[in-house]
Amino acid sequence: MRHHRVKVGVRGVDASVTGLLTRLSRYADERAVERLSRISDRRLLEWITEVVELLEPASVFVNTGSREDLEYIRMRAVEKREEIPSRYNPRHTVHFDGIYDLARDRENTRILTPGGSPIPMVNTGNRDEGLRELREIYRGIMRGKEMYIGFYCFGPRGSPFTLYGVQVTDSAYVMHSENILYRVCYDVFVEKGGSMRYMRFLHSAGELNEYGWSRNISKRRIYIDTVDNITYSVNTQYAGNTVGLKKLSLRLCVNQGYRENWLCEHMFIVGVKGTGDTISYFTGAFPAGCGKTSTALIADTVVGDDLAMIRNVNGEARAVNPEIGMFGIIDGVNPVDDPEIYGILSSRETEVIFSNVLLTEDGEVWWNGKPSEPRRGVNYAGEWWPGKLDEKGRPIPPSHPNARFTTSIFYLSKVDPRINDPNGVPVSGMIFGGRDSDTWVPVEEAFNWVHGIVTKGASLESERTTAVLGKAGEREFNPFAILDFLSVSPGEFIELHFRFGDGLEKQPRIYGVNYFLRDEAGRYLTEKVDKRVWLKWMALRVNNEVDALETPTGLIPVYEDLAVLFKRELGKEFSIELYEKLFTVRVGKHLEKAERILRIYENIPGTPRLFFDTLIEQKRRLKHALDKYGMFISPLSLDKR
């Protein structure tokens, strides 16, 4: 029911702002209007007023971040059945997106550009046309609904790195997720007023069907307007499409970083202890489902598991995590391989939002990886029972492969105390990894910054997973593991990294990792826990404590160093036979990859000449090695560097 107009009169507020507050009072009660009146940025109030009048909500709730407000939003998500509590722990709730809304929608996600100017390898749309289309879709879409408005820091409080964002949504689930993932900063908006720069995020789940899922999937739109620093998402509920400060803000952040000469990356930030418990910090980029979260959690300390902003501070690369929560893939999480995260997800003391898992009839949350067997209940496709088939006769899995968990990063026992450091942490190395069955070795160091950016970051390929709509299993090009989130061309993103590196007095070392190398029978050659050894070797390398072997594609570990690390870190023997299998350089596969990557970038205008020169030089080294060693180079035949 729409609220009656209330009298607006706030001391110290000029007439134009009073007029905006009067217009807002047609939709918002006195408390909401008073909270908005404390924000002295007239431009922001104008935008909120325009949005409210276009979407016509029945009521408006303004989130200040108080304990009462956070609890109200959580309870509204439950009351609206956007989240269903577990009987095991009422602060464990389950959210379902619906069978056609289970991943990022690449086709309908567009960067809006003036005149529809294309960006190579980025899905774009005409800005004027897109905004007109959105206006018609949004018109009256929140009638009968409650609107939630939240204010957030995208980074630590008081940090020069930090960006700011305003979320408007009709989904309590979306705002509940943001309250877990980000710092609520209403007070900062009140304090700084019109001096702030901020991103804006407008979302509506749209009309819902009988299951509470977005009905008008054909009108699902995720549009990013870098001109006005606004993202729009509508007729969708999946968090990757709707939680503004997650991957929507990443696109805006990339654009701002490109213009201002700093890096906004799809990277974790972790600390790895070396000799004498010194900690070296690494960032790492992996496509979804390729070991990113598990790598972060196997490190010694965790600053962040997903996003990183990296700036040049007095000639040193330093990174902050803009988030304080985790939105991770839950598929396969089990008590043996992932004991800490499994403990968090199974605790009676934690707050967790599970999405697209199975909620059994007796109120248990079940996902693939739990030791128990799945039982009858409800999941992302509705009612579920063992043996249920879809309309084509295929088994419906009880928990979707892209099922997720949202929880606080502070539950981790190894969360790094510098997570709130406004000056960030120094970056010693960058890691790039994907699913690769036949080319990359498990860990390799690039020769230098430029070589690493070209051959590790810009050349990253990976087998597609279920985190995006499309056919899983196909190998695809995904430079820097950020292609889905670029708002500039891959060529421009490479140029930015070259530019950024040029300004550093000490450039981070760059590494490629691959946990998915297979033998002739198709069996994985490494175990999940082995990634701890690769991290420990990198920590030794950045501190110049071990030698390496030089290959045509980079620097690889010496056998004796790995044997010591496997024994010390994992209590495992590491045979020289396995070492040779893992670190043999597959010359032919590398040459094929270099040709693929060159063909891609030849069609991307603006790719720096230095990129081509670097990759062509790598091809030259490989061809020379082919003449000397043949198609395969055993690491046992190489000399230390």
XYZ file of C-alpha atoms in Angstrom:
641
model
C 0.000 0.000 0.000
C 1.344 3.430 -0.942
C 2.207 5.726 1.936
C 0.310 8.980 2.413
C 2.194 12.177 1.705
C 4.042 13.382 4.797
C 5.090 16.875 5.684
C 8.705 17.543 4.782
C 10.680 20.230 6.526
C 14.318 19.619 7.374
C 16.416 22.406 8.898
C 19.361 23.457 6.719
C 18.012 21.849 3.548
C 17.635 24.185 0.565
C 14.382 24.562 -1.342
C 15.400 22.388 -4.306
C 16.256 19.480 -1.993
C 13.022 20.018 -0.052
C 11.156 19.691 -3.323
C 12.856 16.362 -4.015
C 12.050 15.091 -0.538
C 8.419 16.124 -0.976
C 8.228 14.104 -4.194
C 9.839 11.118 -2.435
C 7.308 11.336 0.385
C 4.598 10.092 -2.016
C 6.328 6.691 -1.900
C 8.433 6.716 1.273
C 7.468 7.114 4.902
C 8.824 9.801 7.191
C 11.731 7.683 8.448
C 12.997 6.901 4.943
C 12.673 10.533 3.859
C 14.547 11.709 6.950
C 17.390 9.265 6.257
C 17.659 10.426 2.664
C 17.537 14.075 3.743
C 20.801 13.589 5.662
C 22.622 12.935 2.373
C 23.458 16.379 1.065
C 24.369 15.310 -2.467
C 21.531 16.857 -4.474
C 22.500 14.950 -7.644
C 22.129 11.648 -5.834
C 18.762 12.680 -4.401
C 17.620 13.729 -7.884
C 18.541 10.312 -9.278
C 16.846 8.433 -6.438
C 13.723 10.557 -6.884
C 13.628 9.915 -10.640
C 14.098 6.181 -10.070
C 11.381 6.031 -7.416
C 8.911 7.888 -9.637
C 9.685 5.647 -12.615
C 9.500 2.327 -10.740
C 6.643 3.337 -8.376
C 7.368 1.170 -5.307
C 4.769 0.747 -2.593
C 7.333 1.699 0.050
C 11.018 2.555 0.444
C 13.506 1.292 3.010
C 16.850 3.063 3.477
C 19.581 0.864 4.936
C 21.868 2.726 7.378
C 23.859 -0.364 8.353
C 22.561 -0.420 11.927
C 22.051 -3.820 13.515
C 18.306 -3.261 13.348
C 18.419 -2.426 9.632
C 20.571 -5.431 8.769
C 18.222 -7.725 10.665
C 15.158 -6.141 9.043
C 16.507 -6.844 5.554
C 17.409 -10.414 6.454
C 13.948 -11.022 7.882
C 12.259 -9.448 4.838
C 14.126 -11.863 2.602
C 12.654 -14.716 4.651
C 9.143 -13.225 4.857
C 9.062 -12.720 1.069
C 10.259 -16.331 0.593
C 13.310 -15.112 -1.301
C 15.238 -17.095 1.289
C 14.127 -20.199 3.193
C 15.712 -20.863 6.601
C 17.368 -24.171 7.370
C 16.034 -25.986 10.425
C 19.631 -26.792 11.342
C 20.552 -23.111 11.653
C 17.971 -20.360 11.048
C 20.785 -18.031 9.900
C 21.505 -20.497 7.133
C 19.047 -19.633 4.370
C 18.502 -21.019 0.881
C 17.729 -18.912 -2.177
C 16.562 -20.241 -5.554
C 17.005 -18.292 -8.786
C 14.861 -20.444 -11.065
C 15.783 -22.951 -13.720
C 16.497 -20.372 -16.457
C 18.400 -17.900 -14.277
C 21.316 -19.873 -12.855
C 24.388 -18.090 -14.210
C 25.711 -14.869 -15.719
C 23.839 -14.026 -18.921
C 26.499 -13.131 -21.467
C 24.112 -12.516 -24.351
C 22.053 -9.891 -22.538
C 24.917 -8.247 -20.666
C 26.104 -5.196 -22.582
C 28.378 -2.207 -22.154
C 26.375 0.786 -23.396
C 28.508 2.991 -25.632
C 27.691 6.306 -27.353
C 26.376 5.517 -30.813
C 26.872 1.817 -30.156
C 30.623 2.078 -30.810
C 32.039 -1.474 -30.687
C 34.632 -2.665 -28.190
C 36.555 -5.719 -29.476
C 35.456 -8.965 -27.759
C 33.074 -7.040 -25.490
C 29.292 -7.192 -25.931
C 28.142 -3.609 -26.497
C 24.916 -1.765 -27.234
C 23.826 1.660 -28.357
C 23.633 3.777 -25.213
C 20.632 5.915 -26.183
C 18.646 2.921 -27.426
C 19.546 0.856 -24.374
C 18.497 3.543 -21.925
C 15.180 4.012 -23.771
C 14.554 0.251 -23.682
C 15.349 0.089 -19.981
C 13.047 2.981 -19.199
C 10.106 1.125 -20.705
C 10.969 -2.153 -18.963
C 11.406 -0.434 -15.589
C 8.245 1.689 -15.804
C 6.055 0.745 -12.811
C 7.977 -2.483 -12.249
C 8.015 -2.089 -8.446
C 4.304 -1.468 -7.990
C 3.219 -3.307 -4.859
C 6.827 -3.943 -3.841
C 9.237 -2.566 -1.275
C 12.307 -0.745 -2.595
C 15.604 -1.055 -0.723
C 18.323 1.604 -0.951
C 21.815 0.857 0.382
C 25.115 2.743 0.531
C 28.404 0.860 0.440
C 32.192 1.160 0.513
C 33.964 -0.801 -2.216
C 37.136 -1.165 -0.161
C 38.403 -0.412 3.356
C 37.094 2.633 5.166
C 39.379 5.636 4.857
C 41.443 4.100 2.060
C 42.575 6.098 -0.993
C 41.861 2.919 -2.993
C 38.184 2.749 -2.022
C 35.293 3.357 -4.394
C 31.686 3.863 -3.298
C 28.355 2.528 -4.478
C 24.603 3.024 -4.110
C 22.324 0.018 -4.626
C 18.611 0.293 -5.405
C 16.714 -2.998 -5.615
C 13.372 -4.646 -4.891
C 15.098 -7.833 -3.719
C 15.796 -8.230 -0.011
C 18.011 -11.180 -1.006
C 20.213 -8.903 -3.113
C 20.605 -6.381 -0.297
C 21.103 -9.133 2.289
C 23.908 -10.476 0.084
C 25.519 -7.037 -0.178
C 25.298 -6.525 3.576
C 27.415 -9.671 3.986
C 29.814 -9.000 1.120
C 30.513 -5.268 1.581
C 30.905 -2.573 4.208
C 27.692 -0.579 4.653
C 28.785 3.090 4.463
C 25.658 5.207 4.808
C 27.530 7.362 7.331
C 30.284 8.113 4.793
C 27.697 9.370 2.299
C 26.204 11.558 5.040
C 29.621 12.911 6.028
C 31.083 13.531 2.563
C 27.938 14.660 0.767
C 28.462 16.159 -2.668
C 32.253 15.700 -2.647
C 31.966 11.947 -3.371
C 32.294 9.968 -6.574
C 30.202 6.820 -6.571
C 28.794 4.031 -8.693
C 25.043 3.418 -8.935
C 23.253 0.090 -9.326
C 19.576 -0.267 -10.211
C 17.985 -3.721 -10.044
C 14.518 -5.226 -10.162
C 13.648 -8.915 -10.187
C 10.550 -7.903 -12.143
C 7.298 -9.844 -12.144
C 7.574 -13.132 -10.259
C 5.908 -16.467 -11.043
C 4.256 -18.865 -8.605
C 7.674 -20.126 -7.463
C 8.934 -16.603 -6.737
C 11.254 -16.605 -9.790
C 11.629 -13.825 -12.336
C 8.924 -14.459 -14.931
C 10.008 -12.317 -17.895
C 13.354 -13.937 -18.638
C 13.105 -12.886 -22.306
C 13.359 -9.295 -21.055
C 16.349 -9.990 -18.817
C 18.788 -7.132 -19.284
C 22.146 -6.361 -17.637
C 23.392 -3.069 -19.056
C 26.477 -1.138 -17.924
C 26.685 2.598 -18.610
C 30.288 3.708 -18.090
C 29.418 7.289 -19.086
C 27.248 7.835 -16.002
C 28.841 5.088 -13.866
C 25.529 3.209 -13.545
C 24.602 -0.449 -14.023
C 21.098 -1.705 -14.703
C 19.784 -5.239 -14.213
C 16.194 -6.356 -14.533
C 14.112 -9.559 -14.728
C 16.878 -11.591 -13.118
C 17.775 -12.794 -9.627
C 21.131 -14.626 -9.983
C 23.631 -12.719 -7.833
C 26.217 -12.431 -10.611
C 23.634 -10.414 -12.572
C 22.061 -8.498 -9.697
C 24.371 -7.775 -6.748
C 25.641 -4.422 -7.947
C 28.944 -4.256 -6.111
C 29.973 -7.720 -7.332
C 30.683 -8.251 -11.033
C 28.647 -5.250 -12.192
C 30.883 -2.878 -10.250
C 33.946 -4.730 -11.555
C 33.163 -3.488 -15.061
C 32.887 0.102 -13.843
C 36.023 -0.321 -11.734
C 37.998 -1.637 -14.743
C 36.943 1.401 -16.745
C 37.958 3.833 -14.015
C 41.279 2.073 -13.487
C 42.035 2.238 -17.206
C 41.440 5.983 -17.217
C 43.443 6.578 -14.035
C 46.315 4.100 -14.588
C 45.629 1.505 -11.900
C 44.411 -2.096 -12.016
C 40.998 -3.458 -11.086
C 41.372 -7.227 -11.277
C 39.345 -10.415 -10.944
C 41.932 -11.683 -8.458
C 42.266 -13.103 -4.970
C 44.859 -11.666 -2.560
C 46.685 -14.123 -0.290
C 49.722 -14.259 1.949
C 52.190 -17.150 1.759
C 54.692 -17.724 4.560
C 58.289 -18.257 3.573
C 61.496 -18.771 5.475
C 61.222 -17.449 9.002
C 57.457 -16.863 8.659
C 57.942 -13.846 6.408
C 54.774 -13.300 4.366
C 54.790 -12.612 0.637
C 51.528 -11.479 -0.937
C 50.183 -12.785 -4.236
C 47.188 -11.932 -6.351
C 45.644 -14.590 -8.580
C 43.182 -14.727 -11.495
C 41.351 -17.921 -12.477
C 38.133 -18.382 -14.475
C 35.209 -19.680 -12.385
C 35.492 -23.314 -11.348
C 39.254 -23.502 -11.939
C 40.547 -23.563 -8.374
C 40.541 -19.886 -7.483
C 38.730 -20.155 -4.149
C 40.504 -23.365 -3.163
C 43.871 -21.749 -3.896
C 42.991 -18.758 -1.749
C 41.874 -20.981 1.106
C 44.964 -23.192 1.007
C 47.285 -20.198 1.400
C 48.553 -19.153 4.827
C 46.532 -15.936 5.068
C 43.616 -14.588 3.044
C 43.096 -10.921 2.265
C 40.457 -11.589 -0.403
C 39.119 -14.446 -2.518
C 37.807 -12.718 -5.657
C 38.534 -9.044 -6.419
C 41.568 -6.794 -6.098
C 42.312 -3.136 -6.710
C 46.035 -2.587 -7.291
C 47.676 0.817 -7.283
C 51.184 2.190 -7.545
C 52.146 3.517 -4.105
C 55.592 5.118 -4.194
C 56.769 2.746 -6.912
C 55.359 -0.392 -5.267
C 52.291 -2.357 -6.374
C 49.859 -2.566 -3.460
C 46.489 -4.299 -3.372
C 43.257 -4.039 -1.396
C 40.249 -6.318 -1.344
C 37.086 -4.251 -1.940
C 34.965 -6.973 -0.280
C 34.528 -8.479 3.175
C 32.601 -11.572 2.110
C 32.796 -14.601 -0.159
C 30.431 -15.608 -2.979
C 31.906 -18.990 -3.801
C 31.018 -22.077 -5.803
C 29.893 -24.748 -3.340
C 29.854 -27.711 -5.750
C 32.349 -30.318 -4.554
C 33.144 -28.646 -1.215
C 33.830 -31.523 1.182
C 35.338 -32.068 4.652
C 38.500 -33.740 3.325
C 39.657 -31.319 0.623
C 38.055 -28.132 1.991
C 37.899 -28.584 5.774
C 37.733 -24.929 6.775
C 35.092 -23.751 4.339
C 33.124 -26.960 4.949
C 33.222 -26.198 8.667
C 31.934 -22.664 8.089
C 29.097 -23.926 5.892
C 28.173 -26.609 8.435
C 28.412 -24.493 11.581
C 25.449 -23.602 13.781
C 27.066 -20.222 14.512
C 27.610 -18.749 11.024
C 25.401 -16.713 8.706
C 25.314 -18.179 5.192
C 23.095 -17.694 2.149
C 23.083 -20.847 0.017
C 21.836 -20.499 -3.544
C 20.559 -23.219 -5.871
C 21.436 -26.124 -3.577
C 18.981 -28.789 -2.358
C 16.864 -28.071 0.720
C 15.590 -31.426 1.966
C 12.132 -32.008 3.443
C 13.620 -32.125 6.924
C 15.298 -28.729 6.437
C 18.876 -29.815 5.691
C 21.007 -27.954 3.154
C 22.632 -30.458 0.775
C 25.151 -29.949 -2.021
C 27.399 -32.139 -4.095
C 30.348 -32.894 -1.822
C 28.423 -33.561 1.380
C 29.123 -37.070 2.713
C 25.398 -37.860 3.136
C 23.075 -38.915 0.315
C 20.582 -36.383 -1.103
C 16.962 -36.786 -0.026
C 13.638 -35.518 -1.317
C 13.206 -31.768 -1.101
C 13.205 -28.615 -3.255
C 15.932 -27.183 -5.473
C 16.462 -24.696 -8.314
C 14.023 -26.659 -10.513
C 11.230 -26.995 -7.936
C 10.323 -30.182 -6.121
C 13.103 -32.791 -6.309
C 13.424 -36.486 -5.514
C 16.130 -39.088 -6.200
C 15.860 -40.180 -9.843
C 13.912 -37.120 -11.027
C 14.314 -36.485 -14.782
C 13.834 -33.380 -16.898
C 11.553 -33.135 -19.952
C 14.266 -34.733 -22.116
C 14.731 -37.685 -19.787
C 18.001 -36.449 -18.279
C 18.666 -36.686 -14.533
C 18.208 -33.396 -12.653
C 21.080 -33.008 -10.195
C 19.937 -32.238 -6.647
C 22.319 -29.291 -6.353
C 23.238 -27.182 -9.372
C 26.925 -27.242 -10.465
C 26.966 -23.446 -10.129
C 25.356 -23.482 -6.664
C 26.905 -20.835 -4.423
C 27.449 -19.748 -0.846
C 27.577 -16.175 0.462
C 29.230 -15.637 3.824
C 31.586 -13.352 5.738
C 35.304 -13.652 5.074
C 35.916 -13.008 8.772
C 34.803 -16.549 9.610
C 38.088 -17.780 8.124
C 40.654 -18.621 10.777
C 43.388 -17.427 8.421
C 41.891 -14.076 7.417
C 44.792 -11.660 7.165
C 44.812 -8.855 9.771
C 45.712 -6.428 6.975
C 42.371 -6.915 5.214
C 41.316 -3.499 6.556
C 44.666 -1.802 5.940
C 43.809 1.391 4.017
C 47.207 1.245 2.289
C 46.789 -2.330 1.100
C 49.444 -5.057 0.990
C 52.576 -5.198 -1.208
C 52.205 -7.514 -4.210
C 55.195 -9.814 -4.739
C 53.625 -11.939 -7.451
C 50.634 -12.384 -9.757
C 49.259 -15.829 -10.604
C 47.186 -16.829 -13.653
C 45.565 -20.261 -13.979
C 42.878 -22.120 -15.890
C 41.772 -25.598 -16.934
C 44.411 -26.972 -19.285
C 44.775 -30.708 -19.848
C 47.751 -30.755 -22.185
C 49.940 -27.615 -22.341
C 50.927 -25.643 -19.223
C 53.045 -27.206 -16.469
C 51.736 -26.992 -12.860
C 53.740 -23.855 -12.050
C 56.020 -21.628 -14.123
C 57.549 -18.204 -13.600
C 57.624 -15.706 -16.441
C 60.958 -14.174 -17.435
C 59.786 -10.652 -16.565
C 56.680 -8.459 -16.191
C 56.032 -7.985 -19.924
C 56.616 -11.665 -20.725
C 54.224 -12.659 -17.941
C 51.490 -10.227 -18.965
C 51.698 -11.508 -22.550
C 52.119 -15.272 -22.108
C 50.355 -15.882 -18.777
C 47.691 -13.183 -18.363
C 46.731 -12.100 -21.878
C 47.036 -15.662 -23.266
C 44.909 -17.382 -20.630
C 42.605 -20.104 -21.961
C 40.361 -22.422 -19.988
C 37.680 -25.042 -20.280
C 34.265 -23.445 -19.811
C 32.432 -24.260 -16.579
C 28.802 -23.929 -15.454
C 29.312 -20.415 -14.032
C 28.204 -18.950 -17.379
C 25.326 -19.855 -19.660
C 26.482 -22.017 -22.570
C 28.015 -25.404 -23.273
C 30.342 -26.568 -20.505
C 33.588 -28.303 -21.434
C 34.649 -26.153 -24.384
C 38.055 -24.485 -24.151
C 37.743 -20.754 -24.471
C 39.946 -17.698 -24.484
C 39.666 -15.704 -21.245
C 42.482 -13.147 -20.887
C 43.296 -12.269 -17.269
C 40.187 -14.366 -16.333
C 38.258 -11.127 -16.786
C 36.890 -11.165 -20.354
C 33.268 -11.294 -19.162
C 33.882 -8.182 -17.058
C 35.891 -5.974 -19.392
C 34.587 -2.543 -20.309
C 37.651 -1.814 -22.448
C 39.133 -4.022 -25.167
C 41.585 -6.814 -24.258
C 44.232 -4.899 -26.210
C 43.670 -1.781 -24.112
C 43.728 -3.874 -20.938
C 47.151 -5.248 -21.948
C 48.396 -1.740 -22.678
C 47.217 -0.668 -19.206
C 49.292 -3.450 -17.610
C 52.371 -2.423 -19.586
C 51.797 1.191 -18.523
C 51.265 0.220 -14.899
C 54.398 -1.931 -14.839
C 56.502 0.866 -16.323
C 55.696 3.032 -13.314
C 56.871 0.493 -10.728
C 60.329 0.444 -9.208
C 59.938 -3.283 -8.438
C 57.560 -5.221 -10.643
C 55.746 -8.271 -9.205
C 56.828 -11.610 -10.648
C 54.237 -13.381 -12.755
C 53.324 -17.072 -12.635
C 51.180 -19.473 -14.595
C 49.640 -22.447 -12.786
C 47.670 -25.430 -14.012
C 45.977 -27.943 -11.710
C 44.338 -29.895 -14.534
C 47.203 -31.512 -16.466
C 46.295 -35.077 -17.478
C 48.214 -38.181 -18.502
C 47.631 -40.325 -21.601
C 44.736 -42.119 -19.881
C 43.007 -38.831 -19.013
C 43.831 -38.960 -15.288
C 44.802 -35.817 -13.408
C 48.504 -35.795 -12.559
C 48.194 -33.697 -9.415
C 45.962 -33.684 -6.328
C 43.996 -30.732 -4.970
C 46.325 -30.242 -2.023
C 49.411 -30.025 -4.263
C 48.661 -26.381 -5.002
C 50.069 -25.566 -1.563
C 53.487 -26.702 -2.779
C 53.257 -24.525 -5.891
C 52.434 -21.520 -3.685
C 55.331 -22.246 -1.355
C 57.728 -22.515 -4.313
C 56.553 -19.138 -5.618
C 57.132 -17.599 -2.183
C 60.697 -18.901 -2.232
C 61.240 -17.558 -5.739
C 60.058 -13.996 -5.061
C 62.569 -13.880 -2.223
C 65.359 -15.351 -4.389
C 65.783 -18.385 -2.122
C 65.755 -21.152 -4.759
C 67.043 -21.596 -8.295
C 64.940 -22.453 -11.338
C 65.349 -24.190 -14.688
C 65.019 -22.125 -17.846
C 62.644 -23.362 -20.560
C 61.560 -21.612 -23.779
C 58.362 -20.499 -21.990
C 59.627 -19.548 -18.533
C 61.278 -20.786 -15.351
C 60.265 -24.049 -13.637
C 61.183 -25.638 -10.280
C 64.246 -27.780 -9.648
C 63.285 -31.328 -8.592
C 65.132 -31.293 -5.280
C 63.330 -28.139 -4.109
C 59.913 -29.626 -4.830
C 60.795 -32.915 -3.139
C 61.626 -30.997 0.047
C 58.410 -28.957 -0.153
C 56.156 -31.986 -0.757
C 57.656 -33.720 2.265
C 57.535 -30.673 4.520
C 54.139 -29.265 3.537
C 52.144 -32.390 2.725
C 54.111 -35.296 4.190
C 54.240 -36.812 0.704
C 57.005 -38.368 -1.325
C 57.475 -36.736 -4.711
C 59.028 -39.064 -7.252
C 61.361 -37.895 -9.955
C 59.225 -39.838 -12.445
C 56.162 -37.737 -11.557
C 58.284 -34.592 -11.661
C 59.356 -35.397 -15.207
C 55.752 -36.022 -16.317
C 54.546 -32.793 -14.768
C 57.285 -30.474 -15.966
C 58.053 -31.773 -19.427
C 57.692 -28.877 -21.864
C 55.204 -29.827 -24.582
C 56.747 -27.816 -27.393
C 54.165 -28.607 -30.061
C 51.253 -27.674 -27.793
C 52.911 -24.374 -26.895
C 53.457 -23.541 -30.560
C 49.797 -24.316 -31.310
C 48.731 -22.092 -28.424
C 50.962 -19.222 -29.566
C 49.412 -19.387 -33.037
C 45.883 -19.376 -31.593
C 46.602 -16.373 -29.414
C 48.306 -14.441 -32.219
C 45.311 -14.992 -34.521
C 42.955 -13.676 -31.831
C 44.889 -10.487 -31.125
C 45.556 -9.758 -34.796
C 41.822 -8.963 -34.930
C 41.840 -6.736 -31.842
C 42.670 -3.128 -32.798
C 44.863 -1.288 -30.349
C 46.822 -4.312 -29.147
C 50.325 -2.998 -28.377
C 53.164 -3.902 -30.752
C 55.123 -5.068 -27.709
C 52.562 -7.834 -27.196
C 53.183 -9.269 -30.661
C 56.945 -8.888 -30.397
C 56.984 -10.768 -27.080
C 54.834 -13.649 -28.305
C 56.751 -13.942 -31.585
C 59.994 -14.107 -29.613
C 58.523 -16.963 -27.550
C 57.657 -18.787 -30.783
C 61.261 -18.330 -31.934
C 62.580 -19.899 -28.713
C 60.154 -22.802 -29.050
C 61.159 -23.489 -32.641
C 64.825 -23.413 -31.665
C 64.059 -25.876 -28.841
C 62.129 -28.092 -31.262
C 65.241 -28.404 -33.408
C 67.391 -29.152 -30.368
C 65.153 -31.383 -28.206
C 62.200 -32.468 -30.324
C 58.519 -32.193 -29.362
C 59.117 -32.767 -25.645
C 61.743 -31.254 -23.360
C 62.454 -33.208 -20.187
C 63.208 -30.951 -17.207
C 66.050 -33.327 -16.394
C 67.891 -32.089 -19.487
C 67.791 -28.410 -18.488
C 70.306 -26.278 -16.623
C 69.661 -24.152 -13.550
C 69.310 -20.415 -13.887
